[in-house]
Amino acid sequence: MMEEEEAEESPPLSPSVIEGTEEVTPPLSVSPSSIRVTEAAQDGELLTFIIVSQKLSGTGEYHVDRTYEDFDWLQQHLFSLEDVPGIQGIIFPPLPARAQQNAPVKLVRQLGLLATGETWTPYCRALEAYLQQVAGHSLLSRTQHLETFLTSPEPPGRQKVKRGLFNRLSQAMEGIRKDGHTKDVDDFFRTEREHNLSLTGLSRAAAEPVSLNTAPLSLLLFQRFLEVVQTEQKIAVACGHFAASLQLCVEAGDDPGQETFSKMCVKISEIMESMKKNVQKVAENDVTTLGLGLDLECRYQEAEKEMLFRRTFKLVELETASRNAERAKPLKKAAMDEIKKAAEKDFDQVSVVAKQEVARFQRARVAVLRQALVRWCELQILTATGSAEQWNQQLLAFRGPARGPEPSS
Amino acid sequence: MNPPPFPDTAEQEPVFSDMGDGESDEGEDIFLGSSKTGAESPSVPQLNIKAETTDLFAEQASSTAPTVGLGTGGSSNGVQSDDDNDLFSDAHVELPTENASSSTPSGPRPAATFIPGTADMQTKSMEQLEEEEAKDTFDVDVAVTNPEKVGDGMHAFMAYRVSTKSTLPVFRNKEFSVKRRFSDFLGLYEKLSIKQSLQGCIIPSPPEKSVVGMTKVKVGKDDSSSVEFVERRRAALERYLQRIVAHSVLLQDPDVREFLEREELPRAVNTQALSGAGFLKMINKASDAVNKMTIKMNESDTWFEDKFQEVENEEQQLRKLHIVVDSLVNHRKELCGNTAVFAKSMAMLGNSEDNTALSRALSQLAEVEDKMEQLHHDQAASDFFILAELLADYVRLLGTVRGCFGQRMRAWQRWQEAQSTLQRKREAEAKLLWANKPDKLQQAKEDITEWESRVTQYERDFDRISVTVRKEVLQFEKEKAKDFKFQIYKYLETMLQSQQRLIKFWEAFLPEAKAIA
């Protein structure tokens, strides 16, 4: 089910938006901003996405089909990249959660409306943004895995990737997750951690139910936005229902009184159909602009939190190593010192990367929200203008024939 | 079928009386008193009604509705200019002026039986129609305003101001107002019912009692549901009075005039019968008479049977529609609530945002969403007060119409029973003649005379009530069509206003969004 997107100046959430003026020279053979997820085809349980990207040199494009497993494969490989110093300081582009149709309502709110709408378009847009973000990331885009994902005719290996490094870290992190008290050595990070905490709260991964008193601000906003959209959809359904019921009242008959009433019903039915279409459009606008924007914001805030936790973990490791080195008996001292030095180097590298990432992230999220808000606003105006014109036409038609001079017949 | 050839357009009078407009043609006949039982005079009225309705719903006949020039603001704007202009004057909307060079008027399709040159006819008949309607409203405007709580505790009640504007000589002043309470309205209805229902009049029904609603008000609850309840009742009482004064017979009733004019009304008692359940029971009893007739009525024309069936069907349909609209209203209210909560979240996020421009934009957006909440609220009110209440009113009114048919049935039954009694008396007389009992014979003869006159009387009553019911129903249908049309028009206007407001909000916000950096 291909959805044609409205003509836009630049695709939303593209690297050009996120990167700003940063120069990116990936060895990637495709242009990051050209990556599109054009289609989602469902065959029973299997959901396949078509991904198109433009070659950087020469003309031509790559068309590949991928499933969610392939996306997951990519993400896991990104997590376990080697030879990327300070990789733990990277804010990894967050992959949208797996789409589940007919998911229970509670879960729906967490996954976002992306997976629940009538079309796959929003979800495709989110996956597309993910790919563009990875491709546009100076460190992550160099991986062969991305190249394979985007260009290989064969789907990348769909075996389960061993979760490796990050999983061990995640387990370890549980311990310090709730610890917001680990003092930071760097003011920059202290403020950032506080800020992130206020936005994301102490919640765990977004897939779990969030209780209101610990609900992070951005997620709360997103949930409430979803509720607005869902109510809009309900209104559309009610209008449609009303329109249909009115049609049932229409009866053919000779009686003039009956005829007038029937005509009236048809009229109101038309009005209700118009209203239904209008509300549907409003809901659609909501989802494709602010909806996507807020969803990305939520996921990225989580991703930043993960990164900050990882860095804090490194700090804890460093502090532990320092203490050990201090207290070490002369025999072990040298070894402990080595460990401490390594931990120090590691932590410094991570902090350097992290600082860049945070700065980049702050710029990017402002840009993303800006675009989402501007676009949302523009579409509201557009839709409302069209709707107003429709009502105006209806009103004019209602008033009947002109009182002016009649054209000669 | 060819219509009679149209006289020159210069002669308006003959045109009017010959073809007339569909609706006022009916009116004309009845007001002149000539009873047209049976079918209407053939094609002409039928034709004109079609023409009329083709006007009103012209765009349905053509897929590309021509842009019609607007009769700017001014005087009569077609049908909605009747009934209570003053009260709805604020509903006037500035519509963008369409290019006045309208193409073909959306008039009647030539395929119908008009000959060329009828376009002028069309305009004239619109004017004439409006004159007729102006006459119909009898130049009385009624408004119900200023609900005020009087007293405290469980004996408190709401007093409403009933204001009347009229140039009719029967009133002492041109403008006057009085204070009335809900039971006064019910009392009026009861008086009218007793007097008029036997005649077959359709008497508009007042809104229903509501113990729950009123208790909240009495207790002093100031929440939005009490406010809504009072507003709903006020609007319903207003519509009730408007319908009464639009009715020629009822307007002349001294009770109605007293209600409108007299400073202090004696407190109405015995209004229990008019609670919602009681009212319905009364109606159903009357219309049951139609269904449970022991002697089957042999209708000379099927008009009454058909019409009754129609009324019943329509009532059912409107009931169903009302339920659907109710659900729409509820969803809109829900949207209101959701929007408010969303706005709060947005404000919180704006406060905790570091980036200055983004923070400001988010805070502005929170304010815009607050305005949107108000907009949704107004929309819900529109849905409710215009659509839902319209349907609710007519469900009740159609019930009243059914009741009228029932009254006619009762009249018929009374006539039939009188005839049987007469028959029995005659048989009794015959028996007495045979038995040769002269003393009882005198009594028997007197009986016969009495019952003969009764039979005549009841027959006359039945004929009269038949005429009245018929006239009332046709008038009712006319009013209903006008009412619906007017309400739809109002609804469209609120839709348009709503979108225009929305555009303003977002156009004001757009620069803020763009200023984010």
Tab-separated table of N, CA and C in Angstrom, chain B residues 347-432:
chain	number	residue	atom	x	y	z
B	347	ALA	N	2.756	23.026	28.116
B	347	ALA	CA	3.257	24.139	28.930
B	347	ALA	C	4.393	23.665	29.832
B	348	MET	N	4.217	22.484	30.424
B	348	MET	CA	5.251	21.944	31.303
B	348	MET	C	6.546	21.728	30.530
B	349	LEU	N	6.403	21.162	29.339
B	349	LEU	CA	7.592	20.913	28.527
B	349	LEU	C	8.256	22.233	28.158
B	350	GLY	N	7.444	23.224	27.828
B	350	GLY	CA	7.981	24.529	27.482
B	350	GLY	C	8.793	25.116	28.625
B	351	ASN	N	8.301	24.912	29.828
B	351	ASN	CA	8.997	25.456	31.002
B	351	ASN	C	10.348	24.826	31.237
B	352	SER	N	10.427	23.506	30.932
B	352	SER	CA	11.684	22.827	31.239
B	352	SER	C	12.633	22.809	30.059
B	353	GLU	N	12.286	23.496	29.009
B	353	GLU	CA	13.119	23.496	27.820
B	353	GLU	C	14.224	24.530	27.924
B	354	ASP	N	15.418	24.101	27.559
B	354	ASP	CA	16.566	25.005	27.666
B	354	ASP	C	16.617	26.023	26.542
B	355	ASN	N	16.468	25.514	25.339
B	355	ASN	CA	16.555	26.393	24.189
B	355	ASN	C	15.469	27.465	24.267
B	356	THR	N	15.892	28.722	24.247
B	356	THR	CA	14.957	29.823	24.501
B	356	THR	C	13.831	29.885	23.480
B	357	ALA	N	14.220	29.857	22.205
B	357	ALA	CA	13.200	30.016	21.173
B	357	ALA	C	12.222	28.855	21.199
B	358	LEU	N	12.753	27.668	21.392
B	358	LEU	CA	11.883	26.486	21.450
B	358	LEU	C	10.975	26.564	22.655
B	359	SER	N	11.546	27.005	23.759
B	359	SER	CA	10.758	27.129	24.981
B	359	SER	C	9.609	28.088	24.792
B	360	ARG	N	9.913	29.222	24.160
B	360	ARG	CA	8.860	30.202	23.951
B	360	ARG	C	7.784	29.650	23.017
B	361	ALA	N	8.254	28.993	21.952
B	361	ALA	CA	7.302	28.423	20.988
B	361	ALA	C	6.386	27.414	21.656
B	362	LEU	N	6.960	26.570	22.493
B	362	LEU	CA	6.140	25.546	23.160
B	362	LEU	C	5.122	26.189	24.086
B	363	SER	N	5.548	27.237	24.777
B	363	SER	CA	4.603	27.922	25.672
B	363	SER	C	3.485	28.576	24.871
B	364	GLN	N	3.859	29.177	23.750
B	364	GLN	CA	2.836	29.776	22.878
B	364	GLN	C	1.881	28.711	22.388
B	365	LEU	N	2.472	27.583	22.008
B	365	LEU	CA	1.653	26.498	21.492
B	365	LEU	C	0.658	26.036	22.546
B	366	ALA	N	1.113	26.002	23.792
B	366	ALA	CA	0.207	25.620	24.877
B	366	ALA	C	-0.980	26.581	24.936
B	367	GLU	N	-0.710	27.855	24.706
B	367	GLU	CA	-1.803	28.826	24.705
B	367	GLU	C	-2.742	28.617	23.529
B	368	VAL	N	-2.153	28.324	22.385
B	368	VAL	CA	-2.989	28.057	21.212
B	368	VAL	C	-3.880	26.856	21.482
B	369	GLU	N	-3.323	25.842	22.087
B	369	GLU	CA	-4.115	24.645	22.372
B	369	GLU	C	-5.231	24.946	23.364
B	370	ASP	N	-4.985	25.879	24.271
B	370	ASP	CA	-6.067	26.297	25.162
B	370	ASP	C	-7.208	26.898	24.344
B	371	LYS	N	-6.844	27.705	23.365
B	371	LYS	CA	-7.871	28.299	22.506
B	371	LYS	C	-8.580	27.209	21.713
B	372	MET	N	-7.821	26.206	21.300
B	372	MET	CA	-8.436	25.101	20.564
B	372	MET	C	-9.441	24.385	21.443
B	373	GLU	N	-9.119	24.279	22.712
B	373	GLU	CA	-10.064	23.641	23.631
B	373	GLU	C	-11.387	24.396	23.628
B	374	GLN	N	-11.281	25.697	23.675
B	374	GLN	CA	-12.488	26.521	23.647
B	374	GLN	C	-13.257	26.290	22.342
B	375	LEU	N	-12.500	26.189	21.268
B	375	LEU	CA	-13.112	25.985	19.963
B	375	LEU	C	-13.864	24.664	19.924
B	376	HIS	N	-13.223	23.629	20.443
B	376	HIS	CA	-13.882	22.317	20.461
B	376	HIS	C	-15.129	22.362	21.331
B	377	HIS	N	-15.029	23.117	22.410
B	377	HIS	CA	-16.164	23.246	23.303
B	377	HIS	C	-17.337	23.904	22.581
B	378	ASP	N	-17.014	24.981	21.852
B	378	ASP	CA	-18.073	25.661	21.107
B	378	ASP	C	-18.662	24.747	20.041
B	379	GLN	N	-17.793	23.971	19.432
B	379	GLN	CA	-18.245	23.026	18.416
B	379	GLN	C	-19.210	22.014	19.010
B	380	ALA	N	-18.834	21.523	20.179
B	380	ALA	CA	-19.701	20.551	20.860
B	380	ALA	C	-21.045	21.189	21.169
B	381	ALA	N	-21.012	22.438	21.592
B	381	ALA	CA	-22.250	23.149	21.902
B	381	ALA	C	-23.107	23.273	20.655
B	382	SER	N	-22.464	23.582	19.544
B	382	SER	CA	-23.169	23.655	18.271
B	382	SER	C	-23.854	22.348	17.961
B	383	ASP	N	-23.041	21.279	18.013
B	383	ASP	CA	-23.586	19.962	17.722
B	383	ASP	C	-24.794	19.696	18.588
B	384	PHE	N	-24.665	20.092	19.829
B	384	PHE	CA	-25.730	19.772	20.749
B	384	PHE	C	-26.940	20.655	20.538
B	385	PHE	N	-26.719	21.961	20.677
B	385	PHE	CA	-27.873	22.848	20.674
B	385	PHE	C	-28.532	22.958	19.307
B	386	ILE	N	-27.756	22.783	18.266
B	386	ILE	CA	-28.387	22.884	16.959
B	386	ILE	C	-28.906	21.525	16.500
B	387	LEU	N	-28.043	20.552	16.425
B	387	LEU	CA	-28.472	19.272	15.871
B	387	LEU	C	-29.244	18.397	16.856
B	388	ALA	N	-28.607	18.129	17.978
B	388	ALA	CA	-29.210	17.153	18.889
B	388	ALA	C	-30.569	17.622	19.400
B	389	GLU	N	-30.629	18.868	19.791
B	389	GLU	CA	-31.898	19.372	20.337
B	389	GLU	C	-32.967	19.445	19.257
B	390	LEU	N	-32.534	19.730	18.030
B	390	LEU	CA	-33.485	19.753	16.922
B	390	LEU	C	-34.149	18.391	16.793
B	391	LEU	N	-33.317	17.375	16.790
B	391	LEU	CA	-33.851	16.028	16.652
B	391	LEU	C	-34.736	15.673	17.848
B	392	ALA	N	-34.272	16.035	19.032
B	392	ALA	CA	-35.057	15.721	20.230
B	392	ALA	C	-36.412	16.414	20.188
B	393	ASP	N	-36.396	17.692	19.813
B	393	ASP	CA	-37.658	18.435	19.704
B	393	ASP	C	-38.629	17.722	18.787
B	394	TYR	N	-38.109	17.315	17.626
B	394	TYR	CA	-39.034	16.755	16.649
B	394	TYR	C	-39.491	15.358	17.004
B	395	VAL	N	-38.681	14.642	17.742
B	395	VAL	CA	-39.182	13.356	18.229
B	395	VAL	C	-40.415	13.600	19.088
B	396	ARG	N	-40.297	14.629	19.950
B	396	ARG	CA	-41.454	14.948	20.817
B	396	ARG	C	-42.622	15.470	20.004
B	397	LEU	N	-42.309	16.358	19.071
B	397	LEU	CA	-43.389	16.964	18.292
B	397	LEU	C	-44.120	15.930	17.455
B	398	LEU	N	-43.361	15.012	16.883
B	398	LEU	CA	-44.013	13.978	16.088
B	398	LEU	C	-44.919	13.133	16.967
B	399	GLY	N	-44.512	12.958	18.200
B	399	GLY	CA	-45.380	12.266	19.139
B	399	GLY	C	-46.694	13.004	19.303
B	400	THR	N	-46.582	14.327	19.390
B	400	THR	CA	-47.791	15.137	19.515
B	400	THR	C	-48.676	14.974	18.280
B	401	VAL	N	-48.021	14.938	17.118
B	401	VAL	CA	-48.795	14.769	15.888
B	401	VAL	C	-49.544	13.441	15.909
B	402	ARG	N	-48.849	12.438	16.353
B	402	ARG	CA	-49.517	11.129	16.470
B	402	ARG	C	-50.737	11.252	17.373
B	403	GLY	N	-50.558	12.005	18.425
B	403	GLY	CA	-51.667	12.213	19.358
B	403	GLY	C	-52.872	12.824	18.673
B	404	CYS	N	-52.611	13.746	17.760
B	404	CYS	CA	-53.722	14.386	17.039
B	404	CYS	C	-54.515	13.393	16.224
B	405	PHE	N	-53.786	12.515	15.581
B	405	PHE	CA	-54.489	11.486	14.812
B	405	PHE	C	-55.369	10.662	15.745
B	406	GLY	N	-54.839	10.437	16.908
B	406	GLY	CA	-55.603	9.705	17.906
B	406	GLY	C	-56.880	10.435	18.283
B	407	GLN	N	-56.757	11.744	18.421
B	407	GLN	CA	-57.946	12.536	18.766
B	407	GLN	C	-59.008	12.386	17.698
B	408	ARG	N	-58.540	12.389	16.453
B	408	ARG	CA	-59.487	12.252	15.349
B	408	ARG	C	-60.188	10.896	15.411
B	409	MET	N	-59.405	9.895	15.742
B	409	MET	CA	-59.977	8.560	15.892
B	409	MET	C	-61.033	8.530	16.969
B	410	ARG	N	-60.743	9.175	18.066
B	410	ARG	CA	-61.715	9.207	19.158
B	410	ARG	C	-63.006	9.866	18.703
B	411	ALA	N	-62.812	10.959	17.935
B	411	ALA	CA	-64.004	11.656	17.427
B	411	ALA	C	-64.805	10.727	16.534
B	412	TRP	N	-64.087	9.982	15.724
B	412	TRP	CA	-64.765	9.052	14.829
B	412	TRP	C	-65.494	7.987	15.611
B	413	GLN	N	-64.826	7.477	16.628
B	413	GLN	CA	-65.441	6.441	17.448
B	413	GLN	C	-66.704	6.946	18.123
B	414	ARG	N	-66.604	8.152	18.599
B	414	ARG	CA	-67.765	8.723	19.283
B	414	ARG	C	-68.957	8.808	18.324
B	415	TRP	N	-68.648	9.213	17.112
B	415	TRP	CA	-69.676	9.302	16.082
B	415	TRP	C	-70.259	7.920	15.809
B	416	GLN	N	-69.385	6.943	15.644
B	416	GLN	CA	-69.842	5.588	15.361
B	416	GLN	C	-70.698	5.044	16.486
B	417	GLU	N	-70.233	5.242	17.698
B	417	GLU	CA	-70.973	4.766	18.856
B	417	GLU	C	-72.329	5.426	18.933
B	418	ALA	N	-72.325	6.732	18.603
B	418	ALA	CA	-73.624	7.428	18.619
B	418	ALA	C	-74.555	6.814	17.595
B	419	GLN	N	-73.985	6.481	16.430
B	419	GLN	CA	-74.814	5.866	15.398
B	419	GLN	C	-75.387	4.538	15.859
B	420	SER	N	-74.545	3.756	16.531
B	420	SER	CA	-75.062	2.472	17.026
B	420	SER	C	-76.157	2.694	18.046
B	421	THR	N	-75.893	3.658	18.931
B	421	THR	CA	-76.916	3.943	19.944
B	421	THR	C	-78.225	4.349	19.296
B	422	LEU	N	-78.110	5.213	18.265
B	422	LEU	CA	-79.302	5.664	17.553
B	422	LEU	C	-80.048	4.467	16.981
B	423	GLN	N	-79.253	3.595	16.383
B	423	GLN	CA	-79.834	2.400	15.798
B	423	GLN	C	-80.611	1.600	16.840
B	424	ARG	N	-80.002	1.464	17.995
B	424	ARG	CA	-80.642	0.710	19.063
B	424	ARG	C	-81.928	1.394	19.512
B	425	LYS	N	-81.841	2.709	19.585
B	425	LYS	CA	-83.050	3.450	20.007
B	425	LYS	C	-84.174	3.231	19.008
B	426	ARG	N	-83.815	3.210	17.750
B	426	ARG	CA	-84.834	3.020	16.711
B	426	ARG	C	-85.439	1.634	16.819
B	427	GLU	N	-84.554	0.698	17.061
B	427	GLU	CA	-85.055	-0.672	17.226
B	427	GLU	C	-85.977	-0.757	18.444
B	428	ALA	N	-85.522	-0.072	19.473
B	428	ALA	CA	-86.368	-0.076	20.692
B	428	ALA	C	-87.740	0.510	20.402
B	429	GLU	N	-87.742	1.598	19.631
B	429	GLU	CA	-89.027	2.234	19.270
B	429	GLU	C	-89.905	1.259	18.487
B	430	ALA	N	-89.239	0.613	17.545
B	430	ALA	CA	-90.002	-0.346	16.734
B	430	ALA	C	-90.642	-1.421	17.608
B	431	LYS	N	-89.831	-1.897	18.538
B	431	LYS	CA	-90.360	-2.935	19.434
B	431	LYS	C	-91.571	-2.441	20.210
B	432	LEU	N	-91.431	-1.202	20.672
B	432	LEU	CA	-92.533	-0.630	21.460
B	432	LEU	C	-93.803	-0.495	20.622
